[in-house]
Coordinates of C-alpha atoms and ligand atoms in Angstrom, one line a residue:
X1 CA 65.7 0.1 79.7
X2 CA 63.1 -2.5 80.9
X3 CA 64.0 -1.9 84.5
X4 CA 64.2 1.5 84.1
X5 CA 60.9 2.3 82.9
X6 CA 59.7 -0.4 85.8
X7 CA 61.2 1.8 88.4
X8 CA 59.7 4.8 87.0
X9 CA 56.3 3.4 87.2
X10 CA 56.4 2.3 90.2
X11 CA 57.3 5.8 91.3
X12 CA 54.4 7.2 89.5
X13 CA 52.1 4.1 91.2
X14 CA 53.8 5.5 94.9
X15 CA 53.4 9.1 94.1
X16 CA 49.9 8.4 92.9
X17 CA 49.1 5.9 96.3
X18 CA 50.8 9.0 98.5
X19 CA 48.7 12.1 97.2
X20 CA 45.8 10.3 97.5
X21 CA 46.1 9.2 100.9
X22 CA 47.0 12.9 101.7
X23 CA 44.2 13.8 99.5
X24 CA 42.0 11.2 102.1
X25 CA 43.1 12.9 105.1
X26 CA 42.1 16.0 104.4
X27 CA 38.9 14.8 103.1
X28 CA 37.8 13.3 106.2
X29 CA 36.9 16.0 108.1
X30 CA 34.7 16.8 105.4
X31 CA 33.4 13.3 105.7
X32 CA 29.9 13.7 106.9
X33 CA 28.7 16.2 104.0
X34 CA 29.8 13.6 101.8
X35 CA 28.1 10.4 103.6
X36 CA 24.5 11.8 102.0
X37 CA 26.0 11.6 99.1
X38 CA 27.6 7.8 99.3
X39 CA 24.4 6.5 96.6
X40 CA 25.3 8.4 94.1
X41 CA 29.3 8.0 94.8
X42 CA 28.4 4.1 94.4
X43 CA 26.3 4.5 90.8
X44 CA 29.3 6.4 89.8
X45 CA 31.8 3.5 90.1
X46 CA 28.7 1.1 88.5
X47 CA 29.2 0.6 84.6
X48 CA 27.9 -2.3 82.3
X49 CA 28.9 -3.7 78.9
X50 CA 26.4 -3.8 76.4
X51 CA 24.5 -7.0 75.0
X52 CA 26.6 -7.2 71.8
X53 CA 29.9 -7.3 73.9
X54 CA 29.0 -11.1 74.6
X55 CA 27.7 -11.6 71.3
X56 CA 30.6 -12.8 70.0
X57 CA 31.7 -15.8 72.5
X58 CA 27.9 -16.6 74.1
X59 CA 26.5 -16.7 70.4
X60 CA 23.6 -19.2 71.2
X61 CA 23.2 -17.9 74.5
X62 CA 22.5 -14.6 73.2
X63 CA 20.6 -15.3 70.2
X64 CA 18.0 -17.1 73.1
X65 CA 18.4 -14.0 75.2
X66 CA 17.2 -12.2 72.3
X67 CA 13.7 -14.4 71.7
X68 CA 13.2 -13.6 75.5
X69 CA 11.1 -10.8 77.0
X70 CA 14.2 -9.4 78.9
X71 CA 15.4 -7.3 75.9
X72 CA 12.1 -5.6 75.2
X73 CA 11.4 -5.2 78.9
X74 CA 11.9 -1.2 78.5
X75 CA 10.8 -0.9 74.5
X76 CA 7.7 -3.5 75.0
X77 CA 5.1 -0.8 73.3
X78 CA 2.4 -1.7 76.3
X79 CA 4.8 -1.3 79.2
X80 CA 5.7 1.7 77.7
X81 CA 2.3 3.4 76.7
X82 CA 1.2 1.7 80.2
X83 CA 4.2 4.0 82.0
X84 CA 3.9 7.1 80.3
X85 CA 0.1 6.8 82.0
X86 CA 1.5 6.4 85.2
X87 CA 3.8 8.9 84.8
X88 CA 1.2 11.6 83.7
X89 CA -1.6 10.2 86.6
X90 CA 0.5 9.7 89.6
X91 CA 3.8 11.6 88.9
X92 CA 7.1 11.4 87.7
X93 CA 8.4 8.8 91.0
X94 CA 6.4 6.4 90.0
X95 CA 7.2 6.2 86.7
X96 CA 10.6 6.2 87.2
X97 CA 9.8 3.2 90.3
X98 CA 8.1 1.3 86.8
X99 CA 11.4 2.2 85.0
X100 CA 13.8 0.6 87.7
X101 CA 13.1 -3.0 86.9
X102 CA 12.2 -2.4 82.8
X103 CA 15.4 -0.2 82.1
X104 CA 17.1 -2.0 84.7
X105 CA 20.9 -1.1 83.8
X106 CA 20.3 1.9 83.2
X107 CA 18.6 3.0 86.4
X108 CA 21.4 2.5 88.1
X109 CA 23.3 4.9 86.5
X110 CA 21.1 7.4 84.8
X111 CA 17.4 9.3 85.3
X112 CA 15.4 7.8 82.1
X113 CA 14.2 11.2 80.3
X114 CA 10.2 11.6 80.0
X115 CA 10.7 11.0 76.1
X116 CA 11.6 7.5 76.9
X117 CA 12.4 7.5 72.3
X118 CA 15.5 9.9 73.6
X119 CA 17.0 7.1 76.6
X120 CA 19.9 5.5 76.3
X121 CA 21.0 2.2 74.2
X122 CA 21.4 0.5 77.8
X123 CA 17.9 1.7 79.0
X124 CA 16.3 0.1 75.3
X125 CA 18.5 -2.7 76.1
X126 CA 16.1 -3.8 79.1
X127 CA 17.0 -6.3 81.2
X128 CA 20.8 -6.7 79.5
X129 CA 23.7 -9.9 80.2
X130 CA 25.8 -7.5 82.7
X131 CA 23.1 -6.8 84.9
X132 CA 22.1 -10.4 85.3
X133 CA 25.8 -11.0 85.6
X134 CA 26.9 -8.5 88.0
X135 CA 24.6 -9.0 90.3
X136 CA 26.1 -10.3 94.2
X137 CA 23.6 -10.2 96.4
X138 CA 19.3 -9.8 96.9
X139 CA 18.8 -7.8 99.4
X140 CA 15.1 -7.8 99.6
X141 CA 12.3 -9.9 97.7
X142 CA 10.6 -7.9 95.4
X143 CA 10.9 -4.3 94.1
X144 CA 14.5 -5.3 92.6
X145 CA 16.7 -4.6 95.7
X146 CA 19.9 -6.0 94.8
X147 CA 23.5 -5.0 94.7
X148 CA 26.2 -5.5 91.3
X149 CA 29.8 -5.0 91.1
X150 CA 30.8 -4.1 88.1
X151 CA 34.3 -2.8 88.4
X152 CA 36.1 -5.7 88.6
X153 CA 34.6 -7.5 85.8
X154 CA 33.8 -10.3 86.5
X155 CA 30.9 -12.4 85.3
X156 CA 29.1 -14.3 88.0
X157 CA 27.3 -17.4 87.3
X158 CA 27.0 -20.8 87.9
X159 CA 30.2 -22.7 87.4
X160 CA 32.4 -22.8 90.0
X161 CA 35.3 -24.3 87.3
X162 CA 34.7 -22.0 83.9
X163 CA 37.7 -19.9 82.9
X164 CA 37.0 -16.7 80.3
X165 CA 39.7 -14.7 78.2
X166 CA 37.6 -12.3 78.1
X167 CA 36.4 -11.4 81.7
X168 CA 36.9 -13.0 85.2
X169 CA 34.5 -15.9 86.9
X170 CA 33.5 -16.7 89.9
X171 CA 30.6 -18.8 91.2
X172 CA 27.1 -17.3 92.6
X173 CA 24.7 -19.3 94.4
X174 CA 22.3 -16.9 93.9
X175 CA 22.0 -17.6 90.4
X176 CA 21.0 -21.0 90.9
X177 CA 17.9 -20.0 93.1
X178 CA 14.0 -18.7 92.6
X179 CA 15.0 -15.5 94.7
X180 CA 17.5 -14.3 92.3
X181 CA 14.4 -14.1 89.3
X182 CA 11.8 -12.7 92.8
X183 CA 14.2 -9.8 93.3
X184 CA 12.2 -8.2 90.1
X185 CA 9.4 -10.7 89.9
X186 CA 7.8 -9.8 92.7
X187 CA 6.4 -6.2 92.3
X188 CA 5.0 -4.8 95.7
X189 CA 3.1 -1.2 95.1
X190 CA 6.0 1.4 96.2
X191 CA 3.7 2.9 98.7
X192 CA 1.4 0.8 100.2
X193 CA 2.8 -2.5 99.5
X194 CA 0.3 -4.4 98.0
X195 CA 1.5 -7.2 96.1
X196 CA 1.2 -6.5 92.4
X197 CA 3.2 -9.8 90.6
X198 CA 3.9 -12.3 93.4
X199 CA 4.8 -16.0 91.1
X200 CA 7.7 -16.0 94.4
X201 CA 5.3 -16.2 97.1
X202 CA 3.1 -18.3 94.8
X203 CA 5.9 -20.6 94.3
X204 CA 7.2 -20.5 97.7
X205 CA 4.0 -22.3 99.2
X206 CA 3.6 -24.8 96.3
X207 CA 5.1 -28.7 96.2
X208 CA 7.5 -27.5 93.5
X209 CA 9.2 -25.0 96.5
X210 CA 9.8 -28.8 98.7
X211 CA 11.2 -30.3 95.4
X212 CA 14.0 -28.1 94.9
X213 CA 12.3 -27.6 91.4
X214 CA 13.3 -23.5 90.6
X215 CA 12.2 -20.8 88.3
X216 CA 15.2 -21.7 86.2
X217 CA 14.4 -25.4 85.8
X218 CA 11.1 -25.1 83.7
X219 CA 11.9 -21.3 82.2
X220 CA 15.2 -21.4 81.3
X221 CA 15.3 -25.0 79.9
X222 CA 15.2 -25.6 76.2
X223 CA 11.3 -27.3 76.5
X224 CA 8.4 -26.2 79.0
X225 CA 8.4 -27.8 82.6
X226 CA 12.0 -29.9 83.5
X227 CA 13.9 -30.4 80.6
X228 CA 17.3 -31.3 81.7
X229 CA 20.2 -32.7 81.1
X230 CA 20.4 -30.2 78.4
X231 CA 24.1 -30.5 76.8
X232 CA 26.3 -28.1 75.3
X233 CA 28.7 -25.5 74.5
X234 CA 28.0 -22.2 76.7
X235 CA 31.0 -20.1 74.7
X236 CA 32.8 -20.1 71.7
X237 CA 36.2 -22.0 73.3
X238 CA 34.7 -23.5 76.3
X239 CA 33.9 -26.6 77.3
X240 CA 31.3 -28.6 76.1
X241 CA 29.0 -29.0 79.9
X242 CA 26.4 -31.7 80.7
X243 CA 23.9 -29.3 81.1
X244 CA 23.3 -25.5 80.8
X245 CA 20.2 -23.2 81.0
X246 CA 18.8 -21.1 78.5
X247 CA 17.9 -17.7 78.0
X248 CA 14.5 -18.0 76.4
X249 CA 12.9 -16.8 79.4
X250 CA 9.1 -16.8 78.4
X251 CA 6.1 -17.3 80.4
X252 CA 2.7 -16.8 78.4
X253 CA 3.1 -13.7 76.4
X254 CA 2.0 -14.8 73.2
X255 CA 1.0 -10.8 72.7
X256 CA 4.0 -8.6 72.7
X257 CA 6.2 -11.7 70.9
X258 CA 4.0 -11.2 68.1
X259 CA 3.8 -8.1 67.5
X260 CA 7.9 -7.5 67.8
X261 CA 7.8 -10.1 65.3
X262 CA 9.3 -13.1 67.6
X263 CA 8.0 -15.6 66.1
X264 CA 10.4 -18.4 68.3
X265 CA 9.2 -16.4 71.9
X266 CA 5.9 -17.1 70.5
X267 CA 6.0 -20.5 70.0
X268 CA 7.5 -21.1 73.5
X269 CA 4.9 -18.7 74.6
X270 CA 2.1 -21.2 73.0
X271 CA 3.9 -24.3 73.5
X272 CA 4.5 -23.0 77.7
X273 CA 0.9 -21.7 77.6
X274 CA -0.3 -25.5 76.3
X275 CA 1.5 -27.6 79.0
X276 CA 0.4 -26.0 81.7
X277 CA -3.7 -26.6 82.4
X278 CA -5.7 -30.1 82.0
X279 CA -9.7 -29.7 82.1
X280 CA -12.3 -33.2 82.4
X281 CA -15.6 -32.9 83.0
X282 CA -16.5 -34.1 86.1
X283 CA -20.2 -34.7 85.5
X284 CA -22.8 -33.7 82.7
X285 CA -27.0 -34.2 82.3
X286 CA -29.8 -33.3 81.3
X287 CA -33.2 -33.2 83.0
X288 CA -35.8 -32.3 81.3
X289 CA -34.2 -29.7 79.4
X290 CA -32.8 -28.4 82.6
X291 CA -28.7 -28.7 81.8
X292 CA -25.7 -29.2 84.4
X293 CA -22.3 -29.3 83.3
X294 CA -19.0 -29.5 85.6
X295 CA -15.1 -28.9 84.5
X296 CA -12.6 -28.9 86.5
X297 CA -9.6 -27.2 85.8
X298 CA -6.4 -27.7 87.4
X299 CA -3.0 -26.3 87.1
X300 CA -0.6 -29.4 85.9
X301 CA 2.8 -27.3 84.2
X302 CA 2.9 -23.8 86.1
X303 CA 5.0 -23.6 89.1
X304 CA 3.2 -20.8 90.6
X305 CA -0.9 -19.8 90.6
X306 CA -2.0 -19.8 86.8
X307 CA -2.1 -17.4 85.4
X308 CA 0.8 -15.5 87.5
X309 CA 3.1 -12.1 87.0
X310 CA 0.7 -9.0 86.1
X311 CA -2.7 -10.9 86.9
X312 CA -4.3 -7.5 86.5
X313 CA -3.8 -7.8 83.3
X314 CA -3.8 -11.4 81.9
X315 CA -6.8 -13.3 81.3
X316 CA -7.9 -16.6 81.7
X317 CA -11.4 -18.3 81.1
X318 CA -14.1 -21.1 80.5
X319 CA -15.3 -21.1 77.1
X320 CA -18.7 -23.4 76.8
X321 CA -20.4 -24.0 73.6
X322 CA -22.7 -26.3 73.2
X323 CA -24.8 -27.4 69.9
X324 CA -27.8 -29.6 69.1
X325 CA -28.1 -32.3 66.2
X326 CA -28.5 -29.1 64.0
X327 CA -25.4 -27.2 64.8
X328 CA -27.4 -24.6 66.2
X329 CA -25.8 -23.0 69.7
X330 CA -27.9 -23.8 72.3
X331 CA -25.4 -22.2 75.0
X332 CA -22.8 -20.0 74.6
X333 CA -20.3 -19.0 77.8
X334 CA -16.7 -17.3 77.5
X335 CA -17.5 -16.0 74.0
X336 CA -16.1 -12.6 73.2
X337 CA -18.4 -9.6 71.9
X338 CA -17.6 -8.2 68.4
X339 CA -15.2 -5.5 70.5
X340 CA -13.5 -8.1 71.7
X341 CA -14.7 -8.2 75.3
X342 CA -15.9 -10.6 77.3
X343 CA -19.6 -11.0 78.9
X344 CA -19.4 -10.0 82.5
X345 CA -20.6 -13.4 83.3
X346 CA -17.4 -15.5 82.3
X347 CA -15.7 -17.5 84.4
X348 CA -12.0 -15.7 84.6
X349 CA -9.3 -16.6 86.8
X350 CA -7.5 -13.0 87.5
X351 CA -7.0 -10.2 90.1
X352 CA -9.0 -7.1 90.7
X353 CA -8.2 -4.6 92.8
X354 CA -9.6 -1.8 94.3
X355 CA -8.7 2.1 94.4
X356 CA -8.7 4.7 97.2
X357 CA -12.7 4.5 96.8
X358 CA -13.7 1.0 96.9
X359 CA -13.8 0.8 93.0
X360 CA -12.5 -1.7 90.8
X361 CA -9.4 -0.6 88.7
X362 CA -6.9 -1.6 86.0
X363 CA -4.2 0.6 87.3
X364 CA -2.0 -1.0 89.5
X365 CA -0.7 3.0 90.7
X366 CA -4.6 3.6 92.6
X367 CA -4.7 0.0 93.8
X368 CA -5.2 -0.1 97.5
X369 CA -6.8 -3.4 98.2
X370 CA -7.3 -6.7 96.5
X371 CA -11.0 -7.3 95.4
X372 CA -11.4 -10.8 93.5
X373 CA -8.3 -13.0 93.7
X374 CA -9.4 -16.6 92.0
X375 CA -6.6 -18.6 90.5
X376 CA -5.3 -22.0 90.0
X377 CA -3.1 -23.1 92.5
X378 CA 0.3 -24.5 91.5
X379 CA -0.9 -28.6 91.3
X380 CA -4.4 -27.6 92.7
X381 CA -8.0 -27.2 90.7
X382 CA -10.7 -25.0 90.5
X383 CA -14.2 -26.9 90.0
X384 CA -16.7 -24.5 87.9
X385 CA -20.7 -25.6 87.7
X386 CA -23.0 -24.2 84.2
X387 CA -26.0 -25.0 84.9
X388 CA -28.7 -23.5 81.9
X389 CA -31.7 -24.4 80.3
X390 CA -32.0 -26.0 76.4
X391 CA -34.4 -24.3 74.2
X392 CA -37.7 -25.8 73.6
X393 CA -37.6 -27.9 70.7
X394 CA -33.3 -28.3 70.3
X395 CA -32.5 -32.5 70.1
X396 CA -29.8 -34.4 70.8
X397 CA -27.4 -35.6 70.0
X398 CA -25.8 -32.6 71.8
X399 CA -21.6 -31.8 71.1
X400 CA -20.1 -30.1 74.2
X401 CA -17.3 -28.2 73.6
X402 CA -15.6 -26.5 76.8
X403 CA -11.5 -24.4 76.4
X404 CA -9.5 -23.1 78.4
X405 CA -8.5 -20.1 76.9
X406 CA -5.8 -17.3 77.7
X407 CA -4.6 -14.0 76.2
X408 CA -2.2 -11.6 77.7
X409 CA -4.4 -8.2 78.1
X410 CA -8.1 -7.1 78.0
X411 CA -8.9 -5.7 73.8
X412 CA -10.1 -2.6 75.9
X413 CA -7.1 -2.0 77.7
X414 CA -4.8 -2.3 74.6
X415 CA -7.1 0.1 72.5
X416 CA -6.5 2.9 75.3
X417 CA -3.1 2.4 74.9
X418 CA -1.9 1.6 71.3
X419 CA -2.7 3.5 68.4
X420 CA -2.7 0.8 66.0
X421 CA -5.4 -1.3 68.2
X422 CA -3.9 -4.3 67.8
X423 CA -5.7 -7.2 68.1
X424 CA -5.2 -9.2 71.0
X425 CA -4.8 -13.1 69.9
X426 CA -6.1 -16.0 71.9
X427 CA -4.9 -19.4 72.8
X428 CA -6.9 -22.0 73.5
X429 CA -4.3 -23.6 76.3
X430 CA -6.4 -26.7 76.2
X431 CA -9.6 -28.4 74.9
X432 CA -11.8 -31.2 74.7
X433 CA -15.4 -31.9 73.1
X434 CA -18.2 -34.4 74.4
X435 CA -21.3 -35.8 72.8
X436 CA -24.2 -36.8 74.6
Ligands
HEC501 C1 36.0 -12.9 74.8 C2 35.3 -14.0 74.6 C3 34.0 -13.9 75.9 C4 33.5 -12.2 75.8 C5 33.6 -11.1 75.1 C6 32.3 -12.8 77.0 N1 32.2 -14.6 77.6 FE1 31.6 -14.6 79.1 N2 32.9 -17.0 78.8 C7 33.4 -16.8 77.9 C8 34.4 -18.5 77.9 C9 35.1 -19.0 77.2 C10 33.4 -18.8 79.5 C11 33.5 -20.4 80.1 C12 32.5 -21.5 79.6 C13 32.6 -22.7 80.2 O1 33.3 -22.3 81.5 O2 31.8 -23.4 80.0 C14 32.7 -17.2 79.9 C15 31.5 -17.6 81.1 C16 30.9 -16.9 81.3 C17 29.4 -17.3 82.4 C18 29.9 -18.4 83.0 C19 30.3 -17.7 85.1 C20 30.4 -19.2 85.8 O3 31.1 -18.8 86.3 O4 29.6 -19.4 85.9 C21 28.8 -15.8 82.0 C22 27.9 -15.5 83.5 C23 29.7 -15.1 81.5 N3 30.6 -15.4 80.7 C24 29.1 -13.7 81.0 C25 29.8 -13.1 80.3 C26 29.0 -12.1 80.1 C27 27.7 -10.9 80.2 C28 29.7 -10.8 78.5 C29 29.3 -9.9 78.4 C30 29.5 -8.4 78.7 C31 30.9 -12.2 78.0 N4 30.2 -13.3 78.8 C32 31.3 -12.0 77.8 C33 34.1 -16.2 76.9 C34 33.4 -14.4 76.8
HEC502 C1 17.7 -12.3 83.8 C2 18.7 -12.3 84.2 C3 19.9 -12.6 82.9 C4 20.1 -12.2 81.8 C5 19.4 -11.4 81.3 C6 21.1 -13.4 81.1 N1 21.2 -14.2 81.9 FE1 23.2 -15.1 81.5 N2 21.9 -16.7 83.3 C7 20.9 -16.2 84.4 C8 21.1 -17.3 85.5 C9 20.0 -17.4 86.6 C10 22.2 -18.3 85.4 C11 22.4 -19.2 85.6 C12 20.8 -20.5 85.4 C13 21.3 -21.5 86.6 O1 22.2 -22.3 86.4 O2 20.7 -21.8 87.6 C14 22.6 -17.9 83.7 C15 24.0 -18.6 83.0 C16 24.7 -18.3 82.1 C17 25.9 -18.8 81.5 C18 26.0 -20.2 81.7 C19 25.8 -21.3 81.2 C20 24.5 -21.2 81.4 O3 23.4 -20.7 80.6 O4 23.4 -21.9 82.5 C21 26.1 -18.0 80.9 C22 27.7 -18.5 79.9 C23 25.4 -16.8 80.5 N3 24.5 -16.7 81.5 C24 26.0 -16.0 79.7 C25 24.7 -15.0 79.7 C26 25.0 -14.0 78.9 C27 25.9 -13.9 77.3 C28 23.4 -12.8 78.6 C29 22.8 -11.9 77.5 C30 23.6 -12.5 76.0 C31 23.1 -13.7 79.9 N4 23.6 -14.5 80.5 C32 21.5 -13.0 80.2 C33 20.7 -15.0 84.4 C34 20.6 -13.7 83.4
HEC503 C1 16.7 -7.1 86.8 C2 15.1 -7.5 86.6 C3 14.5 -9.4 86.4 C4 15.3 -10.3 86.6 C5 16.4 -10.4 87.5 C6 14.3 -11.4 86.0 N1 13.7 -10.7 85.5 FE1 12.4 -11.8 84.4 N2 11.3 -10.0 83.3 C7 11.7 -8.7 84.0 C8 10.7 -8.0 83.6 C9 10.6 -6.7 83.6 C10 9.7 -8.5 82.7 C11 8.9 -7.7 81.9 C12 9.0 -7.6 80.0 C13 8.2 -6.9 79.5 O1 7.7 -6.3 80.0 O2 7.8 -7.4 78.4 C14 10.2 -10.2 82.5 C15 10.2 -11.4 81.9 C16 10.4 -12.4 82.5 C17 9.1 -12.9 82.1 C18 8.2 -13.2 80.6 C19 6.6 -13.1 80.8 C20 5.4 -13.4 80.0 O3 4.9 -13.1 80.3 O4 5.9 -14.6 79.4 C21 9.9 -14.1 82.3 C22 9.5 -16.2 81.9 C23 11.3 -14.1 83.2 N3 11.3 -12.7 83.0 C24 11.6 -15.3 84.1 C25 12.4 -15.0 84.7 C26 13.7 -15.7 85.2 C27 13.3 -17.0 85.6 C28 14.5 -14.8 86.3 C29 14.8 -15.6 86.6 C30 16.6 -16.1 86.3 C31 14.0 -13.8 85.9 N4 12.5 -13.9 84.4 C32 15.1 -12.8 86.1 C33 12.7 -8.1 85.1 C34 13.7 -9.3 85.6
HEC504 C1 6.8 -26.3 87.0 C2 7.2 -25.3 86.3 C3 7.5 -24.0 86.8 C4 8.1 -23.0 87.8 C5 8.3 -23.6 88.8 C6 8.2 -21.7 87.5 N1 7.2 -21.4 86.5 FE1 6.6 -19.3 85.8 N2 5.0 -20.1 84.5 C7 5.2 -21.6 83.9 C8 4.4 -21.8 82.5 C9 3.5 -23.7 82.5 C10 4.0 -21.3 82.4 C11 2.3 -20.9 81.2 C12 1.3 -20.2 82.2 C13 1.3 -19.2 82.8 O1 1.3 -18.0 81.7 O2 1.1 -19.3 83.6 C14 4.2 -19.8 83.6 C15 4.6 -18.3 83.3 C16 5.3 -17.4 84.0 C17 5.1 -16.2 83.8 C18 4.1 -15.3 82.9 C19 3.0 -15.4 83.3 C20 1.4 -14.6 82.9 O3 0.6 -15.4 82.0 O4 2.0 -13.3 82.1 C21 5.8 -15.5 84.5 C22 6.3 -13.7 85.0 C23 6.5 -16.7 85.4 N3 6.1 -17.7 84.7 C24 7.8 -16.4 86.4 C25 8.2 -17.8 87.3 C26 9.0 -17.4 88.1 C27 9.5 -15.8 89.0 C28 9.2 -18.1 88.9 C29 10.0 -18.7 90.2 C30 9.9 -18.1 91.7 C31 8.5 -19.5 87.9 N4 7.9 -18.8 87.0 C32 8.3 -20.9 88.2 C33 6.3 -22.7 84.6 C34 6.9 -22.8 85.7
HEC505 C1 10.1 -5.1 90.8 C2 9.9 -4.8 89.0 C3 9.3 -4.3 88.2 C4 8.5 -3.0 88.5 C5 9.1 -1.6 89.1 C6 7.4 -2.7 87.8 N1 7.5 -4.0 86.7 FE1 5.8 -3.9 85.3 N2 7.0 -6.2 85.0 C7 7.8 -6.5 85.5 C8 7.6 -8.1 85.3 C9 8.7 -9.2 86.1 C10 6.5 -7.7 84.3 C11 6.4 -9.6 83.4 C12 5.7 -10.2 84.2 C13 4.6 -11.3 83.7 O1 4.6 -11.1 82.1 O2 3.2 -11.6 84.2 C14 6.1 -6.9 84.5 C15 5.2 -6.5 83.2 C16 4.9 -5.5 82.9 C17 3.5 -5.3 81.9 C18 3.0 -6.5 80.8 C19 4.2 -6.2 79.8 C20 3.6 -7.1 78.6 O3 3.8 -6.7 77.1 O4 2.2 -7.9 78.8 C21 3.4 -3.7 82.1 C22 2.4 -3.2 81.3 C23 4.2 -3.9 83.4 N3 4.7 -4.4 83.4 C24 4.1 -2.1 83.6 C25 4.3 -1.0 84.6 C26 4.4 0.2 85.2 C27 3.6 0.9 84.5 C28 5.1 -0.3 86.4 C29 5.0 1.0 87.3 C30 3.9 1.3 88.1 C31 6.1 -1.3 86.2 N4 5.5 -2.0 85.5 C32 6.8 -1.7 87.7 C33 8.3 -5.8 86.8 C34 8.4 -4.5 87.1

């Protein structure tokens, strides 16, 4: 009985193969017409599992991923509003370009509807587990030029000796390299090629690249900077590993983490920001009522420029406050006004782009060239000098406060993009005070 059943299966299998071969032959003539549909055909063979399918066996990694920004890449309200604006001003093609990274898996299968609330659950999962773990190749740095293979169900990762009862596993060197992250983290303007985000290029030129310290070593470890080893179990029933990488990939986003109630993510971001820089007073002197203050700002913890990523939006600046013996403020720089905006003369580290008429623009799709790029290179520093006069009558000792402050976005952009106009939090990355 059993044997007969097997031969029946064999017969059916043989017939299917024969039929396919015949069909293939008759289709050969049509191959030219089909050729340009190759892309469509390819996407039909791709399918992704939802992150929930991984949760049961990888509970720790799942909760780390949940605390990162990858699962909210698409539903991130700031992103959503900005992508909608890009669509309105620059067209659907540009908006689809935006979605290609922020809904990284879904866009390989489907077009995201104009009304993003109607997008599929896969789109809403942003950058899901299965997209990253089915990548076989990063074809080019930036703009998500990748290849995935999902048909075999193989999950690719850093282990050469891993066994899972649920899926095939395969060692993948690319997953251990900075180029893996660079696939999405380097963003180039889709038509003029201008770099919009370039953490990889900045890292590649840095001492970290020469020492072999990659993105994963700082962003996929429990603390800021290199905190290895991190022993533990990566799967229920799996072995205890001497080291595994965490998935709470967070940079400095203290805004969206807070807004979405992601307290763990907020704490990681705050800790990262507090570990990134050091300030030092190089010179502080007073001649009559003229005061000079020289401050050195050093990037001690980031493997790329400070800040990096979407530097058209991120703001890092120096605040200086000098008070006299009565506590009266005699000098103030880098203080937010009542509306939450920074004065024009603030010593700020960011990137300013110009539109086609040469005017500054905050909309990256309008960018044609870089007007200003003032940031701090990895393991490098910048010196800022402040010269000001003390009002007559003010007496010392004077108290000097210097702070390096950071926020994820300017308040006026958030006020324009988000209906509720949430207040953008500001964090002190590092501070010092001096009395003289
Ligand atoms: C039935 C349990 C189970 C499910 C469900 C499961 N895994 Fe696994 N997975 C394991 C086990 C066990 C290992 C081996 C762990 C080890 O070797 O330390 C593993 C290993 C891995 C590895 C490491 C592969 C390597 O060679 O480096 C990756 C990546 C991975 N899983 C991804 C996923 C993803 C993505 C999903 C969801 C689509 C998923 N897993 C669902 C049990 C599971
Ligand atoms: C943004 C891409 C990305 C996403 C999203 C992602 N991973 Fe990973 N994962 C990686 C990389 C890269 C490594 C390897 C790091 C290394 O070894 O340098 C890794 C490693 C792993 C490993 C091996 C153990 C370890 O942590 O080192 C497992 C298991 C795993 N991932 C499962 C998952 C699961 C389950 C999810 C979703 C809950 C997930 N990953 C989401 C990129 C990703
Ligand atoms: C498939 C595309 C993709 C890949 C691959 C990818 N990322 Fe991301 N990543 C994103 C997107 C999109 C966001 C923005 C999320 C948002 O809009 O809130 C993001 C956000 C982040 C952030 C948060 C930044 C902040 O402001 O706090 C960090 C850190 C990060 N990724 C690190 C990594 C690292 C490290 C790797 C490689 C192991 C990696 N990513 C691989 C797409 C990707
Ligand atoms: C030596 C440790 C280190 C390495 C290596 C490193 N980073 Fe970072 N990264 C940091 C720290 C610290 C911050 C927080 C300060 C900041 O926001 O710039 C950060 C922030 C970020 C941010 C958020 C920036 C922002 O302000 O929005 C992104 C995105 C990011 N890193 C991506 C990467 C990528 C991609 C790589 C690899 C090419 C990488 N990082 C390598 C330490 C590192
Ligand atoms: C090649 C991949 C890629 C493309 C394409 C892309 N982004 Fe992003 N985007 C990212 C990554 C990675 C980050 C995280 C960088 C950081 O945190 O500094 C990000 C961050 C953002 C953020 C900040 C989110 C926050 O919470 O602070 C906004 C807004 C945004 N992108 C809008 C857009 C728009 C609009 C487009 C299309 C014009 C676009 N992106 C296209 C990868 C991409």
